[in-house]
JSON list of C-alpha atoms in Angstrom, two decimals:
[
{"chain": "A", "resi": 42, "resn": "UNK", "atom": "CA", "xyz": [0.00, 0.00, 0.00]},
{"chain": "A", "resi": 43, "resn": "UNK", "atom": "CA", "xyz": [2.32, 2.76, 1.19]},
{"chain": "A", "resi": 44, "resn": "UNK", "atom": "CA", "xyz": [5.14, 1.69, -1.13]},
{"chain": "A", "resi": 45, "resn": "UNK", "atom": "CA", "xyz": [2.78, 1.93, -4.10]},
{"chain": "A", "resi": 46, "resn": "UNK", "atom": "CA", "xyz": [1.59, 5.40, -3.03]},
{"chain": "A", "resi": 47, "resn": "UNK", "atom": "CA", "xyz": [5.20, 6.54, -2.72]},
{"chain": "A", "resi": 48, "resn": "UNK", "atom": "CA", "xyz": [6.23, 5.45, -6.23]},
{"chain": "A", "resi": 49, "resn": "UNK", "atom": "CA", "xyz": [3.12, 6.94, -7.86]},
{"chain": "A", "resi": 50, "resn": "UNK", "atom": "CA", "xyz": [3.72, 10.42, -6.49]},
{"chain": "A", "resi": 51, "resn": "UNK", "atom": "CA", "xyz": [0.24, 11.56, -7.55]},
{"chain": "A", "resi": 52, "resn": "UNK", "atom": "CA", "xyz": [-3.33, 10.29, -7.17]},
{"chain": "A", "resi": 53, "resn": "UNK", "atom": "CA", "xyz": [-3.63, 6.93, -8.87]},
{"chain": "A", "resi": 54, "resn": "UNK", "atom": "CA", "xyz": [-5.96, 3.99, -9.07]},
{"chain": "A", "resi": 55, "resn": "UNK", "atom": "CA", "xyz": [-4.79, 0.41, -9.19]},
{"chain": "A", "resi": 56, "resn": "UNK", "atom": "CA", "xyz": [-7.47, -2.16, -9.86]},
{"chain": "A", "resi": 57, "resn": "UNK", "atom": "CA", "xyz": [-6.71, -5.61, -8.70]},
{"chain": "A", "resi": 58, "resn": "UNK", "atom": "CA", "xyz": [-6.61, -8.45, -6.31]},
{"chain": "A", "resi": 59, "resn": "UNK", "atom": "CA", "xyz": [-9.77, -8.61, -4.22]},
{"chain": "A", "resi": 60, "resn": "UNK", "atom": "CA", "xyz": [-11.97, -11.12, -2.42]},
{"chain": "A", "resi": 61, "resn": "UNK", "atom": "CA", "xyz": [-9.02, -13.33, -1.40]},
{"chain": "A", "resi": 62, "resn": "UNK", "atom": "CA", "xyz": [-8.60, -14.58, -4.96]},
{"chain": "A", "resi": 63, "resn": "UNK", "atom": "CA", "xyz": [-4.84, -14.89, -4.51]},
{"chain": "A", "resi": 64, "resn": "UNK", "atom": "CA", "xyz": [-4.63, -14.69, -0.75]},
{"chain": "A", "resi": 65, "resn": "UNK", "atom": "CA", "xyz": [-1.99, -12.50, 0.86]},
{"chain": "A", "resi": 66, "resn": "UNK", "atom": "CA", "xyz": [1.04, -11.00, -0.87]},
{"chain": "A", "resi": 67, "resn": "UNK", "atom": "CA", "xyz": [4.08, -10.02, 1.19]},
{"chain": "A", "resi": 68, "resn": "UNK", "atom": "CA", "xyz": [7.44, -8.48, 0.42]},
{"chain": "A", "resi": 69, "resn": "UNK", "atom": "CA", "xyz": [10.03, -11.19, 0.96]},
{"chain": "A", "resi": 70, "resn": "UNK", "atom": "CA", "xyz": [11.47, -9.42, 4.03]},
{"chain": "A", "resi": 71, "resn": "UNK", "atom": "CA", "xyz": [8.09, -9.78, 5.84]},
{"chain": "A", "resi": 72, "resn": "UNK", "atom": "CA", "xyz": [7.24, -13.30, 4.72]},
{"chain": "A", "resi": 73, "resn": "UNK", "atom": "CA", "xyz": [8.64, -15.17, 7.73]},
{"chain": "A", "resi": 74, "resn": "UNK", "atom": "CA", "xyz": [7.46, -12.82, 10.48]},
{"chain": "A", "resi": 75, "resn": "UNK", "atom": "CA", "xyz": [5.47, -14.59, 13.20]},
{"chain": "A", "resi": 76, "resn": "UNK", "atom": "CA", "xyz": [2.93, -11.78, 12.95]},
{"chain": "A", "resi": 77, "resn": "UNK", "atom": "CA", "xyz": [1.81, -13.24, 9.59]},
{"chain": "A", "resi": 78, "resn": "UNK", "atom": "CA", "xyz": [1.67, -16.96, 10.48]},
{"chain": "A", "resi": 79, "resn": "UNK", "atom": "CA", "xyz": [-1.99, -17.29, 9.47]},
{"chain": "A", "resi": 80, "resn": "UNK", "atom": "CA", "xyz": [-1.79, -15.04, 6.41]},
{"chain": "A", "resi": 81, "resn": "UNK", "atom": "CA", "xyz": [1.24, -16.95, 5.15]},
{"chain": "A", "resi": 82, "resn": "UNK", "atom": "CA", "xyz": [-0.91, -20.11, 4.92]},
{"chain": "A", "resi": 83, "resn": "UNK", "atom": "CA", "xyz": [-3.06, -18.25, 2.36]},
{"chain": "A", "resi": 84, "resn": "UNK", "atom": "CA", "xyz": [-0.15, -16.75, 0.44]},
{"chain": "A", "resi": 85, "resn": "UNK", "atom": "CA", "xyz": [0.89, -17.93, -3.01]},
{"chain": "A", "resi": 86, "resn": "UNK", "atom": "CA", "xyz": [4.58, -17.79, -2.10]},
{"chain": "A", "resi": 87, "resn": "UNK", "atom": "CA", "xyz": [7.56, -15.85, -0.84]},
{"chain": "A", "resi": 88, "resn": "UNK", "atom": "CA", "xyz": [8.33, -14.10, -4.15]},
{"chain": "A", "resi": 89, "resn": "UNK", "atom": "CA", "xyz": [4.77, -13.05, -5.02]},
{"chain": "A", "resi": 90, "resn": "UNK", "atom": "CA", "xyz": [4.87, -9.64, -3.30]},
{"chain": "A", "resi": 91, "resn": "UNK", "atom": "CA", "xyz": [8.23, -8.72, -4.82]},
{"chain": "A", "resi": 92, "resn": "UNK", "atom": "CA", "xyz": [7.10, -9.76, -8.30]},
{"chain": "A", "resi": 93, "resn": "UNK", "atom": "CA", "xyz": [3.91, -7.77, -7.97]},
{"chain": "A", "resi": 94, "resn": "UNK", "atom": "CA", "xyz": [5.85, -4.66, -6.88]},
{"chain": "A", "resi": 95, "resn": "UNK", "atom": "CA", "xyz": [8.20, -5.09, -9.86]},
{"chain": "A", "resi": 96, "resn": "UNK", "atom": "CA", "xyz": [5.24, -5.02, -12.26]},
{"chain": "A", "resi": 97, "resn": "UNK", "atom": "CA", "xyz": [3.55, -2.13, -10.46]},
{"chain": "A", "resi": 98, "resn": "UNK", "atom": "CA", "xyz": [6.76, -0.07, -10.65]},
{"chain": "A", "resi": 99, "resn": "UNK", "atom": "CA", "xyz": [7.07, -0.94, -14.34]},
{"chain": "A", "resi": 100, "resn": "UNK", "atom": "CA", "xyz": [3.45, 0.08, -14.95]},
{"chain": "A", "resi": 101, "resn": "UNK", "atom": "CA", "xyz": [3.93, 3.40, -13.11]},
{"chain": "A", "resi": 102, "resn": "UNK", "atom": "CA", "xyz": [7.13, 4.14, -15.04]},
{"chain": "A", "resi": 103, "resn": "UNK", "atom": "CA", "xyz": [5.35, 3.39, -18.33]},
{"chain": "A", "resi": 104, "resn": "UNK", "atom": "CA", "xyz": [2.38, 5.60, -17.39]},
{"chain": "A", "resi": 105, "resn": "UNK", "atom": "CA", "xyz": [4.68, 8.46, -16.34]},
{"chain": "A", "resi": 106, "resn": "UNK", "atom": "CA", "xyz": [6.72, 8.16, -19.53]},
{"chain": "A", "resi": 107, "resn": "UNK", "atom": "CA", "xyz": [3.65, 8.12, -21.76]},
{"chain": "A", "resi": 108, "resn": "UNK", "atom": "CA", "xyz": [2.37, 11.25, -19.98]},
{"chain": "A", "resi": 109, "resn": "UNK", "atom": "CA", "xyz": [5.71, 13.02, -20.45]},
{"chain": "A", "resi": 110, "resn": "UNK", "atom": "CA", "xyz": [6.72, 12.73, -16.78]},
{"chain": "A", "resi": 111, "resn": "UNK", "atom": "CA", "xyz": [10.39, 11.73, -17.08]},
{"chain": "A", "resi": 112, "resn": "UNK", "atom": "CA", "xyz": [11.84, 12.97, -13.79]},
{"chain": "A", "resi": 113, "resn": "UNK", "atom": "CA", "xyz": [10.42, 10.29, -11.47]}
]
């Protein structure tokens, strides 16, 4: 959530994963925390959160480039 808001830098809408379709997605550094023992059982894997962030960053960079915003 907050990481996505930070990279967007302006109001944005991201449509996506709802109703527990894919379970929980974590960055790899949070995956083994005891705090998320239950959520981890519903996760699709350790790398899922990092992969999702990679594609979100790529999408934001593409959107900024196509709008002429090159300094982000």
